[in-house]
């Protein structure tokens, strides 16, 4: 595949933020930046301690707790993924990368897949459904190298075949 011989943008993201790496054709990973999502760690940091109250439409002034339709933290995470996709679309349009590897928790990866544009979907080279956002930078690079190394294409030619892999 062309991504084996070209630079690849590696995006590692989750609710806490995103980290960007460049994977060079020789397999070396270079950290190029990070972005904090700005999200609080708990929903309670986003909303007041007590729910608001509302009057019932019928019933002579009966008040009941007001419940939000959506979890505010989930909505902020959703907005963060949208922002990442928009930034990636812009970067792709500026030819800053040709191939993309996405590493995110399963739920975030599903959200990414549901909103990504067709051109960016075609640029996705690999996906890794793991939450690696809490790892230190050197640990993250080691895990990414392990994953990329495990996905090396196997040769169809006998003289280049892996030991233990039979070619028929």
XYZ file of N, CA and C in Angstrom:
504
model
N 0.844 -1.184 0.000
C 0.000 0.000 0.000
C 0.885 1.241 0.000
N 0.434 2.320 -0.562
C 1.215 3.534 -0.679
C 1.616 4.103 0.669
N 0.810 3.905 1.694
C 1.099 4.469 3.010
C 2.364 3.876 3.619
N 2.788 2.693 3.159
C 4.012 2.086 3.674
C 5.232 2.886 3.242
N 5.128 3.641 2.146
C 6.276 4.381 1.623
C 6.089 5.891 1.702
N 5.036 6.355 2.321
C 4.774 7.786 2.430
C 4.545 8.170 3.881
N 4.601 9.462 4.130
C 4.338 9.971 5.471
C 2.871 9.752 5.826
N 2.647 9.463 7.094
C 1.297 9.220 7.587
C 1.082 10.099 8.812
N -0.054 10.754 8.884
C -0.425 11.490 10.084
C -1.105 10.509 11.030
N -0.607 10.449 12.263
C -1.185 9.565 13.269
C -1.888 10.441 14.292
N -3.178 10.222 14.470
C -3.985 10.969 15.422
C -4.388 10.036 16.549
N -4.022 10.414 17.780
C -4.425 9.669 18.972
C -5.312 10.613 19.771
N -6.587 10.252 19.945
C -7.474 11.168 20.651
C -8.444 10.436 21.544
N -9.041 11.195 22.429
C -10.061 10.719 23.351
C -10.693 11.941 23.984
N -11.438 11.738 25.050
C -12.128 12.847 25.694
C -11.204 13.915 26.251
N -9.987 13.526 26.623
C -9.060 14.475 27.237
C -8.289 15.332 26.269
N -8.154 14.902 25.039
C -7.390 15.678 24.085
C -6.926 14.830 22.918
N -6.007 15.400 22.144
C -5.499 14.726 20.954
C -3.996 14.952 20.845
N -3.313 13.954 20.334
C -1.880 14.057 20.054
C -1.671 13.682 18.596
N -0.743 14.383 17.966
C -0.450 14.165 16.561
C 0.988 13.694 16.399
N 1.155 12.697 15.526
C 2.475 12.184 15.196
C 2.591 12.119 13.680
N 3.811 12.165 13.213
C 4.075 11.917 11.805
C 4.855 10.611 11.735
N 4.382 9.693 10.918
C 5.096 8.436 10.704
C 5.829 8.566 9.383
N 7.149 8.521 9.458
C 7.984 8.659 8.274
C 8.057 7.326 7.531
N 8.422 7.344 6.250
C 8.499 6.095 5.469
C 9.423 5.039 6.082
N 10.438 5.462 6.843
C 11.337 4.480 7.468
C 10.725 3.888 8.742
N 9.500 4.300 9.111
C 8.816 3.760 10.277
C 8.969 4.587 11.535
N 9.822 5.617 11.493
C 10.049 6.446 12.673
C 8.827 7.321 12.943
N 8.467 7.419 14.223
C 7.354 8.279 14.644
C 7.910 9.563 15.234
N 7.360 10.676 14.801
C 7.776 11.983 15.314
C 6.559 12.685 15.912
N 6.683 13.085 17.166
C 5.611 13.830 17.832
C 5.579 15.227 17.237
N 4.401 15.662 16.791
C 4.323 16.995 16.175
C 3.405 17.955 16.912
N 2.632 17.474 17.875
C 1.816 18.403 18.641
C 0.679 17.733 19.377
N 0.031 18.524 20.215
C -1.123 18.021 20.943
C -2.139 19.128 21.122
N -3.328 18.714 21.440
C -4.440 19.651 21.621
C -5.268 19.180 22.800
N -5.452 20.055 23.749
C -6.277 19.741 24.915
C -7.735 20.002 24.547
N -8.597 19.096 24.951
C -10.012 19.256 24.615
C -10.673 20.344 25.453
N -10.071 20.650 26.596
C -10.662 21.646 27.484
C -11.852 21.116 28.263
N -12.073 19.812 28.186
C -13.208 19.221 28.880
C -12.873 18.986 30.345
N -13.848 19.205 31.208
C -13.632 18.840 32.611
C -13.615 17.324 32.757
N -13.084 16.855 33.848
C -12.985 15.408 34.067
C -14.328 14.780 34.442
N -15.223 15.554 35.046
C -16.513 15.014 35.482
C -17.633 15.944 35.034
N -18.809 15.383 34.836
C -19.969 16.175 34.456
C -20.299 17.197 35.537
N -20.068 16.857 36.791
C -20.414 17.763 37.885
C -19.622 19.070 37.817
N -18.497 19.067 37.118
C -17.729 20.294 36.953
C -18.335 21.202 35.885
N -19.264 20.668 35.096
C -19.876 21.442 34.017
C -21.227 22.011 34.400
N -21.930 21.337 35.280
C -23.288 21.750 35.612
C -23.376 22.065 37.101
N -24.442 22.727 37.481
C -24.622 23.066 38.886
C -24.910 21.811 39.706
N -24.760 21.941 40.995
C -24.951 20.799 41.884
C -26.398 20.306 41.905
N -27.325 21.232 41.820
C -28.736 20.849 41.885
C -29.396 21.075 40.551
N -30.312 20.189 40.233
C -31.078 20.357 39.001
C -32.018 21.537 39.150
N -32.300 22.167 38.013
C -33.288 23.231 38.034
C -34.679 22.653 38.228
N -35.635 23.533 38.460
C -37.011 23.069 38.656
C -37.894 23.751 37.628
N -38.951 23.071 37.271
C -39.869 23.605 36.282
C -41.302 23.368 36.750
N -42.197 24.197 36.261
C -43.622 24.027 36.575
C -44.244 23.074 35.571
N -45.109 22.210 36.044
C -45.843 21.316 35.156
C -46.827 22.135 34.333
N -47.099 21.699 33.112
C -48.012 22.447 32.252
C -49.453 22.349 32.753
N -49.734 21.337 33.513
C -51.069 21.195 34.100
C -50.890 20.707 35.525
N -51.779 21.054 36.374
C -51.680 20.528 37.720
C -51.555 21.587 38.780
N -51.794 22.821 38.453
C -51.886 23.865 39.452
C -50.595 24.168 40.195
N -49.508 24.415 39.485
C -48.289 24.878 40.134
C -47.406 23.799 40.702
N -47.561 22.577 40.277
C -46.681 21.499 40.740
C -45.318 21.686 40.083
N -44.277 21.627 40.902
C -42.919 21.791 40.386
C -42.192 20.453 40.452
N -41.392 20.195 39.462
C -40.611 18.959 39.445
C -39.203 19.279 38.932
N -38.244 18.388 39.223
C -36.874 18.641 38.755
C -36.810 18.647 37.235
N -36.006 19.545 36.713
C -35.783 19.633 35.276
C -34.607 18.726 34.934
N -34.812 17.820 33.995
C -33.729 16.938 33.573
C -33.285 17.333 32.177
N -31.969 17.395 31.990
C -31.425 17.741 30.689
C -31.644 16.609 29.711
N -31.859 16.963 28.441
C -32.105 15.954 27.422
C -30.837 15.172 27.090
N -29.692 15.833 27.184
C -28.429 15.202 26.816
C -27.412 15.420 27.923
N -26.537 14.458 28.080
C -25.442 14.572 29.027
C -24.474 15.644 28.515
N -24.240 16.717 29.282
C -23.383 17.801 28.804
C -21.957 17.348 28.468
N -21.412 16.419 29.222
C -20.055 15.944 28.951
C -19.998 15.192 27.624
N -21.005 14.363 27.347
C -21.045 13.649 26.063
C -21.179 14.627 24.901
N -21.959 15.671 25.097
C -22.126 16.670 24.040
C -20.810 17.403 23.775
N -20.066 17.715 24.816
C -18.775 18.389 24.643
C -17.784 17.471 23.937
N -17.782 16.181 24.269
C -16.915 15.224 23.581
C -17.296 15.133 22.108
N -18.597 15.116 21.837
C -19.096 15.089 20.461
C -18.599 16.322 19.701
N -18.695 17.481 20.327
C -18.230 18.719 19.688
C -16.730 18.691 19.440
N -15.970 18.093 20.379
C -14.523 17.987 20.227
C -14.174 17.120 19.016
N -14.861 16.001 18.847
C -14.609 15.136 17.691
C -14.945 15.872 16.402
N -16.023 16.633 16.399
C -16.376 17.447 15.225
C -15.261 18.433 14.895
N -14.715 19.077 15.899
C -13.622 20.032 15.676
C -12.394 19.332 15.092
N -12.072 18.151 15.618
C -10.933 17.401 15.088
C -11.141 17.046 13.618
N -12.342 16.593 13.281
C -12.634 16.219 11.898
C -12.523 17.435 10.978
N -13.027 18.571 11.424
C -12.918 19.796 10.614
C -11.461 20.179 10.393
N -10.646 20.101 11.448
C -9.228 20.426 11.324
C -8.525 19.454 10.387
N -8.845 18.169 10.493
C -8.241 17.181 9.606
C -8.652 17.414 8.154
N -9.906 17.744 7.934
C -10.373 18.053 6.581
C -9.583 19.220 5.992
N -9.412 20.271 6.775
C -8.650 21.435 6.315
C -7.198 21.076 6.027
N -6.584 20.291 6.909
C -5.195 19.869 6.708
C -5.060 18.997 5.469
N -6.020 18.124 5.263
C -5.995 17.265 4.082
C -6.129 18.101 2.810
N -7.001 19.095 2.841
C -7.177 19.973 1.682
C -5.905 20.772 1.383
N -5.102 21.051 2.407
C -3.832 21.777 2.225
C -2.676 20.819 1.916
N -2.989 19.542 1.667
C -1.998 18.503 1.345
C -0.933 18.341 2.425
N -1.333 18.481 3.677
C -0.398 18.307 4.778
C -0.188 16.832 5.101
N -1.066 15.959 4.635
C -0.897 14.520 4.763
C -1.723 13.833 3.683
N -1.320 12.597 3.374
C -2.067 11.804 2.396
C -2.779 10.637 3.057
N -2.190 10.144 4.153
C -2.738 8.982 4.834
C -2.883 9.294 6.313
N -3.845 8.641 6.934
C -4.180 8.923 8.323
C -4.337 7.624 9.099
N -3.769 7.605 10.294
C -3.987 6.503 11.227
C -4.707 7.092 12.425
N -5.811 6.479 12.827
C -6.633 7.001 13.917
C -6.620 6.018 15.082
N -6.268 6.532 16.268
C -6.256 5.735 17.490
C -7.166 6.426 18.492
N -8.203 5.730 18.922
C -9.170 6.321 19.847
C -9.967 5.216 20.524
N -10.604 5.533 21.649
C -11.503 4.545 22.261
C -12.612 4.174 21.276
N -13.164 2.997 21.431
C -14.159 2.474 20.494
C -15.305 3.458 20.244
N -15.849 4.046 21.302
C -16.975 4.976 21.146
C -16.559 6.225 20.352
N -15.385 6.768 20.671
C -14.900 7.954 19.953
C -14.582 7.618 18.505
N -14.027 6.435 18.284
C -13.730 6.012 16.919
C -15.013 5.853 16.110
N -16.050 5.323 16.745
C -17.349 5.208 16.072
C -17.924 6.565 15.733
N -17.780 7.499 16.645
C -18.248 8.867 16.383
C -17.466 9.477 15.225
N -16.154 9.255 15.227
C -15.295 9.756 14.150
C -15.754 9.199 12.811
N -15.997 7.893 12.759
C -16.435 7.258 11.509
C -17.761 7.818 11.017
N -18.647 8.144 11.959
C -19.984 8.599 11.562
C -19.993 10.014 10.990
N -18.997 10.823 11.317
C -19.031 12.211 10.848
C -17.921 12.564 9.860
N -16.981 11.649 9.637
C -15.860 11.954 8.756
C -16.336 12.050 7.300
N -15.688 12.928 6.547
C -16.046 13.095 5.137
C -15.530 11.910 4.325
N -16.060 11.746 3.116
C -15.651 10.634 2.258
C -14.175 10.723 1.893
N -13.692 11.918 1.594
C -12.281 12.058 1.202
C -11.355 11.676 2.355
N -11.743 12.037 3.568
C -10.931 11.686 4.730
C -11.066 10.201 5.045
N -12.230 9.649 4.831
C -12.435 8.206 5.046
C -11.518 7.396 4.135
N -11.350 7.869 2.895
C -10.456 7.179 1.959
C -8.990 7.332 2.377
N -8.676 8.390 3.108
C -7.300 8.626 3.544
C -6.927 7.799 4.773
N -7.921 7.248 5.483
C -7.628 6.467 6.687
C -6.913 5.186 6.282
N -5.704 5.036 6.823
C -4.854 3.899 6.497
C -5.043 2.778 7.514
N -5.104 3.156 8.795
C -5.276 2.198 9.877
C -6.134 2.799 10.972
N -6.783 1.933 11.731
C -7.536 2.343 12.919
C -7.129 1.430 14.067
N -7.066 1.996 15.252
C -6.737 1.223 16.443
C -7.737 1.601 17.526
N -8.680 0.719 17.841
C -9.706 1.046 18.848
C -9.190 0.837 20.274
N -8.328 1.748 20.715
C -7.751 1.684 22.063
C -7.709 3.079 22.654
N -7.858 3.154 23.973
C -7.718 4.434 24.667
C -6.284 4.549 25.165
N -5.467 5.263 24.422
C -4.060 5.446 24.767
C -3.761 6.886 25.187
N -4.783 7.665 25.437
C -4.587 9.083 25.718
C -3.916 9.358 27.053
N -3.996 8.435 27.986
C -3.418 8.669 29.311
C -1.952 8.245 29.407
N -1.424 7.642 28.346
C -0.030 7.203 28.357
C 0.916 8.386 28.222
N 2.089 8.242 28.823
C 3.137 9.247 28.641
C 3.623 9.157 27.200
N 4.251 10.223 26.741
C 4.642 10.329 25.339
C 5.505 9.154 24.885
N 6.532 8.793 25.640
C 7.411 7.703 25.211
C 6.683 6.357 25.232
N 5.777 6.156 26.197
C 4.993 4.916 26.235
C 4.050 4.836 25.035
N 3.461 5.978 24.696
C 2.550 6.032 23.552
C 3.286 5.705 22.261
N 4.478 6.268 22.088
C 5.253 5.986 20.887
C 5.607 4.500 20.795
N 5.952 3.881 21.925
C 6.258 2.448 21.931
C 5.037 1.624 21.517
N 3.870 1.944 22.070
C 2.643 1.211 21.729
C 2.286 1.373 20.256
N 2.439 2.589 19.740
C 2.137 2.826 18.328
C 3.095 2.046 17.433
N 4.372 2.040 17.795
C 5.350 1.281 17.012
C 5.034 -0.206 17.027
N 4.614 -0.733 18.182
C 4.224 -2.143 18.273
C 3.053 -2.423 17.335
N 2.060 -1.542 17.340
C 0.868 -1.736 16.518
C 1.204 -1.657 15.032
N 1.965 -0.655 14.660
C 2.315 -0.491 13.251
C 3.181 -1.660 12.792
N 4.108 -2.089 13.654
C 4.956 -3.227 13.310
C 4.169 -4.505 13.142
N 3.125 -4.670 13.930
C 2.298 -5.876 13.840
C 1.478 -5.909 12.563
N 1.340 -4.790 11.893
C 0.503 -4.704 10.699
C 1.314 -4.678 9.415
N 2.590 -4.975 9.492
C 3.393 -4.960 8.271
C 2.812 -5.977 7.285
N 2.712 -5.595 6.026
C 2.148 -6.532 5.048
C 3.085 -7.716 4.836
N 2.524 -8.877 4.652
C 3.328 -10.070 4.390
C 3.531 -10.197 2.889
N 4.718 -10.594 2.529
C 5.059 -10.712 1.116
C 4.413 -11.959 0.515
N 4.064 -11.880 -0.741
C 3.508 -13.032 -1.440
C 4.622 -13.852 -2.105
N 5.838 -13.343 -2.059
C 6.956 -14.040 -2.680
C 7.652 -14.911 -1.645
N 8.010 -16.132 -2.064
C 8.587 -17.092 -1.135
C 9.863 -16.575 -0.484
N 10.731 -15.959 -1.252
C 12.010 -15.553 -0.674
C 11.859 -14.410 0.327
N 10.734 -13.708 0.300
C 10.507 -12.629 1.249
C 9.509 -13.004 2.335
N 9.009 -14.217 2.294
C 7.961 -14.623 3.257
C 8.524 -14.697 4.662
N 7.662 -14.428 5.629
C 8.052 -14.521 7.032
C 8.340 -15.965 7.384
N 9.277 -16.200 8.332
C 9.508 -17.566 8.775
C 8.225 -18.130 9.389
N 7.915 -19.346 9.056
C 6.720 -19.968 9.617
C 5.455 -19.669 8.830
N 5.556 -18.844 7.821
C 4.383 -18.522 7.008
C 4.552 -19.209 5.671
N 3.691 -20.120 5.358
C 3.864 -20.890 4.131
C 3.180 -20.210 2.968
N 3.857 -20.241 1.847
C 3.316 -19.683 0.605
C 2.990 -20.850 -0.300
N 1.766 -20.883 -0.770
C 1.381 -21.997 -1.652
C 1.173 -21.525 -3.064
